[in-house]
Amino acid sequence: MLTLENVSVNYDAIEALTDISLTVSQGEVVTLIGANGAGKTTTLRTITGLLEPRNGRITYEGKEISGMATHRLVPMGIAMSPEGRGVFANLSVRENLDMGAYIRKDKKGISDDMERAFTLFPRLKEREKQKAGTLSGGEQQMLAMGRAMMSRPRLLLLDEPSLGLAPLLVHTIFEAIDNIRSEGTTILLVEQNANAALHHSDRAYVLETGRIVMEGDSKQLAADPRVKEAYLGE
Amino acid sequence: MDTFVQQLINGLTIGSIYALIALGYTMVYGILRLINFAHGDIYMVGAYAGYLLAIYLGFDANPSIFGFIVVLLGAMLVAALIGMAIERFAYRPVRKFSRMTTLITAIGMSLFIEYLFVFIFSGTPRSFPQLLQNDNYTIFGNATISTSQILIFAVSILLMVALQYIIFRTKIGKAMRAVSFNLNSAKLMGVNTDFVIAFTFALGSALAAAGGVLTAQYNPKIEPLMGIITGLKAFVAAVLGGIGNIPGAVLGGLLIGAAETLVVGYGSYIGIPSTYRDAVAFAILILVLLIRPAGLLGTNVQEKV
Ligand SMILES: Nc1ncnc2c1ncn2[C@@H]1O[C@H](COP(=O)(O)OP(=O)(O)OP(=O)(O)O)[C@@H](O)[C@H]1O
Ligand SMILES: [Mg+2]
């Protein structure tokens, strides 16, 4: 469904990604783990067109999308919950979800999906009219994910959805990820919480200073001594 | 008392114009963090567009409300197109560079428009035709209000209500608010942010042009450099209200207009000669920057557009 072939990305003179290749197939949950500054966010921003690759090709559903404008990817079925959540603090929770459905015109479908988002995250329903800026970090994360789902994406990119959340909320977020995948959405999940990410995914890539150093089945990677030592704190 | 009321009416008249122009500064700032120095010149372009429309369509010969509306809307349309062209060809190419680059581009654009108009129309002032018969109505003791003043109030209020509607009740308005808060998040929602930015320039420019045509009904002398000082005062109004804040721009405009005429009317009692009129806005600017840099209604840089 999504393929990156030898993608390199620079921030001016600094090379942030070197020759990254990865694939995500229809229906999978793939996770990308790595330490701070490894290049996880850079990878997602490049896929969504917020950054342009210096080299390499990105294809999605058979079409080359390298360097395509971000807003054109959304109608093709790609959505992202960005690092730092990026909610519109000056808009209400409902308006944020409306923005998620910006490209859609089917009023009925939108209101159904809004209900679905509220079922996924009942907390959002209670805060429907509240400005997103007044939500807690965990609630903002739920909103960012709910909002991303409002475009009915086929591929959902999640950038550290569990960052900075209390264990109970981390649990809620991963449960939501399981739910979203069971409804048929393909997910590329970036996480520092390697433990949870490996448990809720099919395959994984390990990124170190801009290079993919390991890849494979999530269960196998979780059992790999090097992964255990470096990422699972064992 | 009568003179006070009269000064206030005159002040709010000018203030409404400042408010219309200030809205454009504040919207563009809210979305791009750019101080569009050429915005005052769009007010002048609007006045000239209205002037040409009035002359070529023959509305100068027989004043009518129809003629006024056609000239007003025509000037707004022309200015909107020019505003979008400026954004597209001057600002968009430099958007990814530093703020200093865009600021210098804006200053260059302003000078370019001013001297292009001097070149085309010469620096000699022209007289904008009266599009409506101008009467005076006594409303309070000896205080009077003229048709053109009523027109300025009515049209400004109408436009501000329309703007409020667009920003808070339409899809593009919601997109504007989203873009002003987080450009990349808006892109991720599928918003064509270039379009939203162009639309914002169009709206702001149309409002400034309305200000130009309305001013010309009140004070018919128009010239290519008329946008400089008015534009600066409107910019001060936007800063006073809290740059990026829409109600703030309106409030700031009205306050600057009122302060200015009150200084002209009463300043001499406290030792400020009326010739200091143009200095009032800048004195206010310095005070705001010292006392409340976020402006009256501004909340640091949180709420924009
Ligand atoms: N805007 C930028 N300008 C310059 N360098 C940047 C920029 N953004 C990121 N970098 C650099 O690129 C590298 C990769 O950053 P990236 O944000 O992709 O890491 P990450 O894996 O997402 O880290 P984290 O887990 O902390 O979010 C880092 O060395 C970072 O310092
Ligand atoms: Mg990151």
Coordinates of C-alpha atoms and ligand atoms in Angstrom, one line a residue:
Chain A
M1 CA 0.0 0.0 0.0
L2 CA 2.8 2.4 1.0
T3 CA 6.4 2.0 -0.1
L4 CA 9.5 4.1 0.6
E5 CA 12.5 3.3 -1.6
N6 CA 15.9 4.7 -0.6
V7 CA 14.4 7.9 0.7
S8 CA 16.9 10.5 2.0
V9 CA 15.8 13.8 3.6
N10 CA 17.8 16.8 4.7
Y11 CA 17.2 19.8 6.9
D12 CA 19.5 22.2 5.0
A13 CA 22.9 20.6 5.4
I14 CA 21.9 18.1 8.0
E15 CA 20.9 14.7 6.7
A16 CA 18.0 13.4 8.9
L17 CA 17.1 10.3 6.9
T18 CA 19.6 8.2 4.9
D19 CA 18.3 5.7 2.4
I20 CA 15.2 4.6 4.2
S21 CA 13.2 1.8 2.6
L22 CA 10.0 0.4 4.1
T23 CA 6.7 -1.0 3.1
V24 CA 3.3 -1.1 4.7
S25 CA 0.7 -3.5 3.3
Q26 CA -3.0 -3.2 3.3
G27 CA -4.5 -4.1 6.7
E28 CA -1.3 -4.1 8.6
V29 CA -0.2 -2.2 11.7
V30 CA 3.5 -1.4 11.2
T31 CA 5.5 0.4 13.8
L32 CA 8.6 2.5 13.5
I33 CA 10.6 2.7 16.8
G34 CA 13.7 4.6 17.6
A35 CA 15.3 6.9 20.1
N36 CA 14.9 10.7 20.2
G37 CA 16.1 12.3 17.1
A38 CA 16.3 9.0 15.1
G39 CA 14.2 10.5 12.3
K40 CA 10.7 9.0 13.0
T41 CA 8.8 12.3 12.7
T42 CA 10.9 13.2 9.7
T43 CA 9.8 10.0 8.0
L44 CA 6.1 10.7 8.6
R45 CA 6.4 14.3 7.6
T46 CA 8.1 13.2 4.3
I47 CA 5.3 10.7 3.6
T48 CA 2.7 13.4 4.1
G49 CA 4.4 15.9 1.9
L50 CA 5.3 18.3 4.7
L51 CA 8.9 17.7 3.8
E52 CA 10.4 16.9 0.4
P53 CA 12.7 13.9 0.0
R54 CA 16.1 14.7 -1.5
N55 CA 16.4 11.3 -3.0
G56 CA 14.2 8.2 -3.4
R57 CA 10.6 7.4 -4.2
I58 CA 7.5 7.2 -2.2
T59 CA 4.5 5.3 -3.7
Y60 CA 1.1 4.9 -2.3
E61 CA -1.5 2.5 -3.8
G62 CA 0.7 2.3 -6.9
K63 CA 1.1 6.1 -7.4
E64 CA 4.2 8.0 -6.8
I65 CA 3.5 10.7 -4.2
S66 CA 7.0 12.0 -3.4
G67 CA 6.8 15.7 -2.9
M68 CA 3.1 15.9 -3.6
A69 CA 1.2 18.7 -1.8
T70 CA -0.1 17.5 1.6
H71 CA -3.6 18.6 1.0
R72 CA -3.8 16.4 -2.1
L73 CA -2.9 13.3 -0.2
V74 CA -5.9 13.5 2.1
P75 CA -8.5 12.8 -0.5
M76 CA -6.3 9.8 -1.6
G77 CA -6.9 8.3 1.9
I78 CA -3.9 9.3 4.0
A79 CA -4.3 11.0 7.4
M80 CA -1.9 11.8 10.2
S81 CA -2.1 12.5 13.8
P82 CA 1.0 14.7 14.1
E83 CA 3.7 14.9 16.7
G84 CA 2.5 17.3 19.4
R85 CA -1.1 16.6 18.4
G86 CA -1.5 19.8 16.4
V87 CA -5.1 20.3 17.5
F88 CA -6.7 23.7 16.6
A89 CA -6.7 25.1 20.1
N90 CA -8.9 28.1 19.1
L91 CA -11.6 25.8 17.8
S92 CA -14.0 23.6 19.7
V93 CA -13.7 19.9 19.9
R94 CA -16.6 19.5 17.4
E95 CA -15.1 22.1 15.1
N96 CA -11.8 20.2 15.2
L97 CA -13.6 17.0 14.2
D98 CA -15.4 19.0 11.5
M99 CA -12.0 20.1 10.2
G100 CA -11.0 16.4 10.0
A101 CA -13.9 16.0 7.6
Y102 CA -12.9 19.1 5.6
I103 CA -12.6 17.2 2.3
R104 CA -16.0 15.5 2.6
K105 CA -19.4 16.7 1.6
D106 CA -21.6 13.8 2.8
K107 CA -23.3 15.4 5.8
K108 CA -24.9 12.2 6.9
G109 CA -21.7 10.2 6.7
I110 CA -19.8 13.0 8.6
S111 CA -22.3 13.0 11.4
D112 CA -22.2 9.2 11.6
D113 CA -18.4 9.3 11.8
M114 CA -18.5 12.0 14.4
E115 CA -20.6 9.6 16.5
R116 CA -18.1 6.9 15.8
A117 CA -15.3 9.2 17.1
F118 CA -17.4 9.9 20.2
T119 CA -17.9 6.1 20.7
L120 CA -14.2 5.5 20.3
F121 CA -13.4 8.3 22.8
P122 CA -16.4 9.1 25.0
R123 CA -14.4 11.7 26.8
L124 CA -14.5 13.9 23.6
K125 CA -18.3 13.8 23.6
E126 CA -18.4 15.3 27.1
R127 CA -16.2 18.1 25.9
E128 CA -17.8 18.6 22.5
K129 CA -18.2 22.4 22.8
Q130 CA -15.0 23.1 24.8
K131 CA -12.1 24.8 23.0
A132 CA -9.5 22.2 22.2
G133 CA -6.8 24.3 23.9
T134 CA -8.4 23.7 27.2
L135 CA -8.2 19.9 26.9
S136 CA -5.7 17.8 28.8
G137 CA -2.8 16.3 26.9
G138 CA -4.5 12.9 26.8
E139 CA -7.8 14.4 25.5
Q140 CA -5.9 16.3 22.9
Q141 CA -4.4 13.1 21.7
M142 CA -7.8 11.5 21.5
L143 CA -9.0 14.5 19.5
A144 CA -6.0 14.4 17.2
M145 CA -6.7 10.7 16.4
G146 CA -10.5 11.2 16.2
R147 CA -9.9 14.1 13.9
A148 CA -7.6 12.1 11.6
M149 CA -10.2 9.4 11.4
M150 CA -12.8 11.9 10.2
S151 CA -11.5 11.9 6.7
R152 CA -12.1 8.1 6.6
P153 CA -8.4 7.3 5.8
R154 CA -7.3 4.0 4.4
L155 CA -3.8 4.7 5.8
L156 CA -3.4 6.4 9.2
L157 CA -0.1 7.7 10.4
L158 CA 0.3 8.2 14.1
D159 CA 3.2 10.1 15.6
E160 CA 3.9 9.1 19.2
P161 CA 0.2 9.0 20.3
S162 CA 1.2 7.8 23.8
L163 CA 3.8 10.4 24.5
G164 CA 3.6 11.9 27.9
L165 CA 0.4 10.1 28.9
A166 CA -0.4 8.3 32.1
P167 CA -0.5 4.5 31.9
L168 CA -4.2 4.3 31.9
L169 CA -4.5 6.7 29.0
V170 CA -1.7 4.9 27.1
H171 CA -3.9 1.9 27.5
T172 CA -6.9 3.8 26.1
I173 CA -4.9 5.0 23.1
F174 CA -3.6 1.5 22.2
E175 CA -7.1 0.1 22.6
A176 CA -8.3 2.7 20.1
I177 CA -5.5 1.7 17.7
D178 CA -6.7 -1.9 17.9
N179 CA -10.2 -0.7 17.2
I180 CA -9.2 1.4 14.2
R181 CA -7.3 -1.5 12.7
S182 CA -10.1 -3.9 13.3
E183 CA -12.3 -1.6 11.2
G184 CA -9.8 -2.1 8.3
T185 CA -7.6 1.0 8.5
T186 CA -3.9 0.4 7.8
I187 CA -1.7 2.0 10.4
L188 CA 1.9 3.2 10.5
L189 CA 2.7 3.9 14.1
V190 CA 5.7 5.8 15.4
E191 CA 6.4 5.2 19.0
Q192 CA 9.1 5.5 21.7
N193 CA 7.0 3.2 23.8
A194 CA 8.5 0.3 22.0
N195 CA 7.0 -2.3 24.3
A196 CA 3.4 -1.3 23.6
A197 CA 4.1 -0.6 20.0
L198 CA 5.5 -4.0 19.4
H199 CA 2.6 -5.7 21.1
H200 CA 0.0 -3.8 19.0
S201 CA 1.6 -4.2 15.6
D202 CA 2.4 -6.9 13.0
R203 CA 5.8 -5.7 11.8
A204 CA 8.3 -3.2 13.0
Y205 CA 11.3 -1.1 11.8
V206 CA 14.0 0.2 14.1
L207 CA 15.4 3.5 13.2
E208 CA 18.8 4.8 14.4
T209 CA 20.2 8.1 13.4
G210 CA 18.3 8.2 10.2
R211 CA 18.9 4.6 9.1
I212 CA 16.8 1.5 9.4
V213 CA 18.9 -0.9 11.3
M214 CA 16.5 -3.7 12.0
E215 CA 13.2 -4.9 10.6
G216 CA 10.9 -7.8 11.0
D217 CA 8.0 -9.4 12.7
S218 CA 7.0 -7.5 15.8
K219 CA 7.0 -10.5 18.1
Q220 CA 10.4 -11.6 16.8
L221 CA 11.8 -8.1 17.3
A222 CA 10.4 -7.9 20.8
A223 CA 12.3 -11.1 21.6
D224 CA 15.5 -9.9 20.0
P225 CA 18.2 -9.3 22.6
R226 CA 19.5 -6.1 20.9
V227 CA 16.0 -4.6 20.9
K228 CA 15.4 -5.8 24.4
E229 CA 18.5 -4.1 25.6
A230 CA 18.2 -0.8 23.6
Y231 CA 14.4 -0.3 23.5
L232 CA 12.7 -2.4 26.1
G233 CA 14.9 -1.6 29.0
E234 CA 15.6 -5.2 29.8
Chain B
M1 CA -21.3 69.2 24.6
D2 CA -22.5 69.7 21.1
T3 CA -19.0 70.1 19.8
F4 CA -18.0 67.0 21.8
V5 CA -20.7 65.0 20.1
Q6 CA -19.7 66.4 16.8
Q7 CA -16.0 65.5 17.4
L8 CA -17.1 62.0 18.4
I9 CA -19.2 61.6 15.2
N10 CA -16.3 62.8 13.1
G11 CA -13.9 60.6 15.0
L12 CA -15.9 57.5 14.7
T13 CA -16.4 58.2 11.0
I14 CA -12.6 58.2 10.4
G15 CA -12.3 55.4 12.9
S16 CA -14.6 53.1 10.9
I17 CA -12.3 53.6 7.9
Y18 CA -9.3 52.7 10.0
A19 CA -11.1 49.7 11.3
L20 CA -11.9 48.5 7.8
I21 CA -8.2 48.7 6.8
A22 CA -7.0 47.4 10.2
L23 CA -9.0 44.2 9.6
G24 CA -6.9 43.4 6.5
Y25 CA -3.6 43.9 8.5
T26 CA -4.8 41.7 11.3
M27 CA -6.2 38.9 9.1
V28 CA -3.0 38.6 7.1
Y29 CA -0.9 38.8 10.2
G30 CA -3.1 36.1 11.9
I31 CA -2.5 33.8 9.0
L32 CA 1.0 34.5 7.9
R33 CA 2.6 36.5 10.7
L34 CA 3.3 39.0 7.9
I35 CA 2.9 42.7 8.3
N36 CA 1.6 43.5 4.8
F37 CA 3.0 47.0 4.4
A38 CA 1.4 47.3 1.0
H39 CA -2.0 47.1 2.6
G40 CA -2.4 50.8 3.0
D41 CA -1.7 51.2 -0.7
I42 CA -4.6 48.8 -1.5
Y43 CA -6.8 51.4 0.2
M44 CA -5.5 53.9 -2.3
V45 CA -5.9 51.5 -5.2
G46 CA -9.5 51.0 -4.1
A47 CA -10.1 54.7 -4.2
Y48 CA -8.6 55.0 -7.7
A49 CA -10.5 51.9 -8.9
G50 CA -13.7 53.5 -7.6
Y51 CA -12.8 56.8 -9.3
L52 CA -12.2 55.2 -12.7
L53 CA -15.4 53.1 -12.5
A54 CA -17.4 56.2 -11.5
I55 CA -16.0 58.2 -14.4
Y56 CA -16.1 55.5 -17.1
L57 CA -19.6 54.3 -16.1
G58 CA -20.8 57.9 -16.0
F59 CA -22.0 57.7 -12.4
D60 CA -20.3 61.1 -11.7
A61 CA -22.9 62.9 -13.8
N62 CA -26.0 61.6 -12.1
P63 CA -25.6 60.5 -8.5
S64 CA -27.6 57.5 -7.4
I65 CA -27.5 54.8 -4.7
F66 CA -27.2 52.3 -7.6
G67 CA -24.1 54.0 -8.9
F68 CA -22.6 54.1 -5.5
I69 CA -23.2 50.4 -4.9
V70 CA -21.7 49.5 -8.3
V71 CA -18.7 51.6 -7.7
L72 CA -18.2 50.3 -4.2
L73 CA -18.5 46.6 -5.2
G74 CA -16.4 47.1 -8.4
A75 CA -13.6 48.7 -6.4
M76 CA -13.7 46.0 -3.9
L77 CA -13.5 43.3 -6.6
V78 CA -10.6 45.0 -8.3
A79 CA -8.7 45.4 -5.1
A80 CA -9.4 41.8 -4.1
L81 CA -7.9 40.6 -7.4
I82 CA -4.9 42.9 -7.0
G83 CA -4.4 41.7 -3.4
M84 CA -4.4 38.1 -4.6
A85 CA -1.9 38.9 -7.3
I86 CA 0.4 40.6 -4.8
E87 CA 0.2 37.5 -2.6
R88 CA 0.7 35.1 -5.4
F89 CA 3.6 36.9 -7.2
A90 CA 5.4 38.8 -4.4
Y91 CA 4.8 37.1 -1.1
R92 CA 4.3 33.4 -1.9
P93 CA 7.7 33.0 -3.5
V94 CA 9.4 34.3 -0.4
R95 CA 7.2 32.7 2.2
K96 CA 9.6 30.0 3.0
F97 CA 12.4 32.5 3.7
S98 CA 13.0 34.5 6.9
R99 CA 10.5 37.0 8.2
M100 CA 13.0 39.7 7.4
T101 CA 12.9 38.8 3.8
T102 CA 9.1 38.9 3.6
L103 CA 9.0 42.2 5.5
I104 CA 11.4 43.7 3.0
T105 CA 9.4 42.3 0.2
A106 CA 6.3 43.9 1.7
I107 CA 8.0 47.3 2.0
G108 CA 9.2 47.0 -1.6
M109 CA 5.7 46.1 -2.8
S110 CA 4.3 49.2 -1.1
L111 CA 6.8 51.5 -2.7
F112 CA 6.2 49.8 -6.1
I113 CA 2.4 50.3 -5.9
E114 CA 2.8 53.9 -4.8
Y115 CA 5.1 54.9 -7.6
L116 CA 3.4 52.9 -10.2
F117 CA 0.3 55.0 -9.5
V118 CA 2.3 58.2 -9.5
F119 CA 3.7 57.1 -12.9
I120 CA 0.3 56.3 -14.3
F121 CA -1.9 59.0 -12.7
S122 CA 0.8 61.5 -11.7
G123 CA 1.1 62.7 -8.2
T124 CA -1.5 65.5 -8.7
P125 CA -4.6 64.8 -6.5
R126 CA -7.9 64.1 -8.3
S127 CA -11.3 64.8 -7.2
F128 CA -13.5 61.8 -6.5
P129 CA -17.1 62.5 -7.8
Q130 CA -19.9 62.7 -5.3
L131 CA -22.0 59.5 -5.9
L132 CA -24.8 60.5 -3.6
Q133 CA -26.3 63.8 -2.7
N134 CA -24.7 64.9 0.5
D135 CA -27.0 66.4 3.1
N136 CA -26.5 67.3 6.7
Y137 CA -28.8 66.2 9.5
T138 CA -28.9 67.8 12.9
I139 CA -29.0 65.1 15.5
F140 CA -27.9 66.6 18.8
G141 CA -28.0 70.3 19.6
N142 CA -25.8 71.7 16.9
A143 CA -24.1 68.5 16.1
T144 CA -24.8 67.2 12.5
I145 CA -24.2 64.1 10.6
S146 CA -23.8 64.0 6.9
T147 CA -25.1 61.5 4.3
S148 CA -21.6 60.4 3.6
Q149 CA -20.9 59.8 7.3
I150 CA -24.1 57.7 7.7
L151 CA -23.0 55.8 4.6
I152 CA -19.6 55.2 6.1
F153 CA -21.1 53.8 9.3
A154 CA -23.8 51.8 7.6
V155 CA -21.4 50.2 5.0
S156 CA -18.7 49.5 7.6
I157 CA -21.1 47.8 9.9
L158 CA -22.5 45.8 7.1
L159 CA -19.1 44.7 5.9
M160 CA -18.0 43.8 9.4
V161 CA -21.1 41.7 10.0
A162 CA -20.5 40.0 6.7
L163 CA -16.9 39.3 7.6
Q164 CA -17.9 37.9 11.0
Y165 CA -20.3 35.6 9.2
I166 CA -17.7 34.4 6.8
I167 CA -15.1 33.7 9.5
F168 CA -17.4 32.0 12.0
R169 CA -20.2 30.5 9.9
T170 CA -18.7 29.2 6.7
K171 CA -16.3 26.4 5.8
I172 CA -13.7 28.7 4.3
G173 CA -13.9 30.7 7.5
K174 CA -13.3 27.7 9.7
A175 CA -10.4 26.9 7.4
M176 CA -9.0 30.4 7.9
R177 CA -9.2 30.0 11.7
A178 CA -7.5 26.6 11.4
V179 CA -4.8 27.9 9.2
S180 CA -4.1 30.8 11.5
F181 CA -3.7 28.5 14.4
N182 CA -1.6 25.7 12.8
L183 CA -0.7 25.8 9.1
N184 CA 0.6 22.2 8.9
S185 CA -2.3 20.7 10.8
A186 CA -4.7 22.5 8.4
K187 CA -2.8 21.0 5.4
L188 CA -3.2 17.5 7.0
M189 CA -6.9 18.1 7.1
G190 CA -6.8 18.5 3.3
V191 CA -7.0 22.3 3.4
N192 CA -5.4 23.9 0.4
T193 CA -3.7 26.5 2.5
D194 CA -2.4 28.5 -0.5
F195 CA -6.0 29.0 -1.5
V196 CA -7.0 30.0 2.0
I197 CA -4.1 32.5 2.2
A198 CA -5.1 34.0 -1.2
F199 CA -8.7 34.2 0.0
T200 CA -7.6 36.1 3.1
F201 CA -5.7 38.6 1.0
A202 CA -8.8 39.0 -1.2
L203 CA -11.0 39.7 1.8
G204 CA -8.7 42.1 3.4
S205 CA -8.1 44.0 0.2
A206 CA -11.8 44.3 -0.5
L207 CA -12.4 45.8 2.9
A208 CA -9.5 48.3 2.4
A209 CA -10.9 49.3 -1.0
A210 CA -14.3 49.8 0.6
G211 CA -12.5 52.1 3.0
G212 CA -11.0 54.0 0.1
V213 CA -14.3 54.6 -1.7
L214 CA -16.0 55.6 1.5
T215 CA -13.3 58.0 2.5
A216 CA -13.5 59.5 -0.9
Q217 CA -17.2 60.3 -0.4
Y218 CA -16.3 62.1 2.7
N219 CA -13.1 63.7 1.6
P220 CA -12.9 63.6 -2.2
K221 CA -9.3 64.4 -2.7
I222 CA -7.4 61.2 -3.8
E223 CA -3.7 60.9 -4.6
P224 CA -1.3 58.0 -5.0
L225 CA 0.4 58.4 -1.6
M226 CA -2.9 58.7 0.4
G227 CA -2.5 55.2 1.7
I228 CA 0.8 55.8 3.5
I229 CA -0.4 57.7 6.6
T230 CA -3.9 56.2 6.7
G231 CA -2.4 52.7 6.3
L232 CA 0.1 53.4 9.2
K233 CA -2.7 54.5 11.4
A234 CA -4.8 51.5 10.6
F235 CA -1.8 49.4 11.4
V236 CA -1.5 51.1 14.7
A237 CA -5.2 50.4 15.2
A238 CA -4.6 46.7 14.6
V239 CA -1.7 46.7 17.1
L240 CA -3.8 48.6 19.6
G241 CA -6.6 46.1 19.4
G242 CA -4.2 43.2 19.4
I243 CA -2.8 42.2 16.1
G244 CA -4.4 39.0 14.8
N245 CA -7.6 39.8 16.7
I246 CA -10.6 40.7 14.6
P247 CA -12.8 42.5 17.1
G248 CA -9.6 44.2 18.3
A249 CA -9.0 45.7 14.9
V250 CA -12.4 47.3 14.9
L251 CA -12.1 48.6 18.4
G252 CA -8.6 49.9 17.7
G253 CA -9.8 51.7 14.6
L254 CA -12.6 53.4 16.4
L255 CA -10.4 54.4 19.3
I256 CA -7.7 55.8 17.1
G257 CA -10.2 57.8 15.0
A258 CA -11.9 59.2 18.2
A259 CA -8.6 60.0 19.9
E260 CA -7.4 61.8 16.8
T261 CA -10.4 64.1 16.4
L262 CA -10.6 64.7 20.1
V263 CA -7.1 65.9 20.1
V264 CA -7.9 68.2 17.2
G265 CA -10.9 69.5 19.1
Y266 CA -9.6 69.7 22.6
G267 CA -5.9 69.2 22.5
S268 CA -5.2 72.9 22.7
Y269 CA -6.7 73.0 26.2
I270 CA -4.0 70.7 27.5
G271 CA -1.2 72.1 25.3
I272 CA -1.4 69.8 22.3
P273 CA -1.8 71.8 19.1
S274 CA -4.3 70.4 16.6
T275 CA -1.5 70.0 14.1
Y276 CA -0.4 67.0 16.1
R277 CA -3.3 65.1 14.8
D278 CA -1.2 62.6 12.9
A279 CA 1.1 62.1 15.9
V280 CA -1.8 60.8 18.1
A281 CA -1.8 57.3 16.6
F282 CA 1.9 57.0 17.0
A283 CA 1.9 58.2 20.6
I284 CA -0.7 55.5 21.2
L285 CA 1.4 53.0 19.5
I286 CA 4.4 53.7 21.7
L287 CA 2.1 53.5 24.8
V288 CA 0.6 50.2 23.7
L289 CA 4.0 48.7 23.1
L290 CA 5.2 49.9 26.5
I291 CA 2.2 49.0 28.6
R292 CA 0.3 46.2 26.8
P293 CA 2.3 44.8 23.8
A294 CA -0.4 42.2 23.1
G295 CA -2.9 45.0 22.5
L296 CA -6.3 45.5 24.2
L297 CA -7.9 42.3 23.1
G298 CA -4.8 40.3 22.2
T299 CA -3.9 37.3 24.2
N300 CA -0.2 37.0 23.5
V301 CA -0.2 35.2 20.2
Q302 CA -2.8 32.6 21.0
E303 CA -6.1 33.6 19.3
K304 CA -5.6 34.6 15.7
V305 CA -8.1 35.5 13.0
Ligands
LIG1 N1 13.2 21.6 11.6 C1 14.4 21.0 11.7 N2 15.5 21.6 11.4 C2 16.7 21.0 11.5 N3 16.9 19.8 12.0 C3 15.8 19.1 12.4 C4 14.5 19.7 12.3 N4 13.6 18.8 12.7 C5 14.3 17.7 13.1 N5 15.6 17.9 12.9 C6 16.7 17.0 13.2 O1 16.5 15.8 12.4 C7 16.7 14.6 13.2 C8 15.5 13.7 13.3 O2 14.5 14.4 13.9 P1 13.0 13.8 14.1 O3 12.2 14.9 14.7 O4 12.6 13.2 12.9 O5 13.3 12.7 15.2 P2 12.3 11.8 16.0 O6 12.8 10.4 15.8 O7 10.9 12.1 15.6 O8 12.6 12.2 17.5 P3 11.6 12.3 18.8 O9 11.4 10.9 19.3 O10 12.4 13.1 19.7 O11 10.3 12.9 18.3 C9 17.2 15.1 14.6 O12 18.6 15.1 14.7 C10 16.7 16.5 14.6 O13 17.5 17.3 15.4
MG2 MG 9.3 12.8 16.7

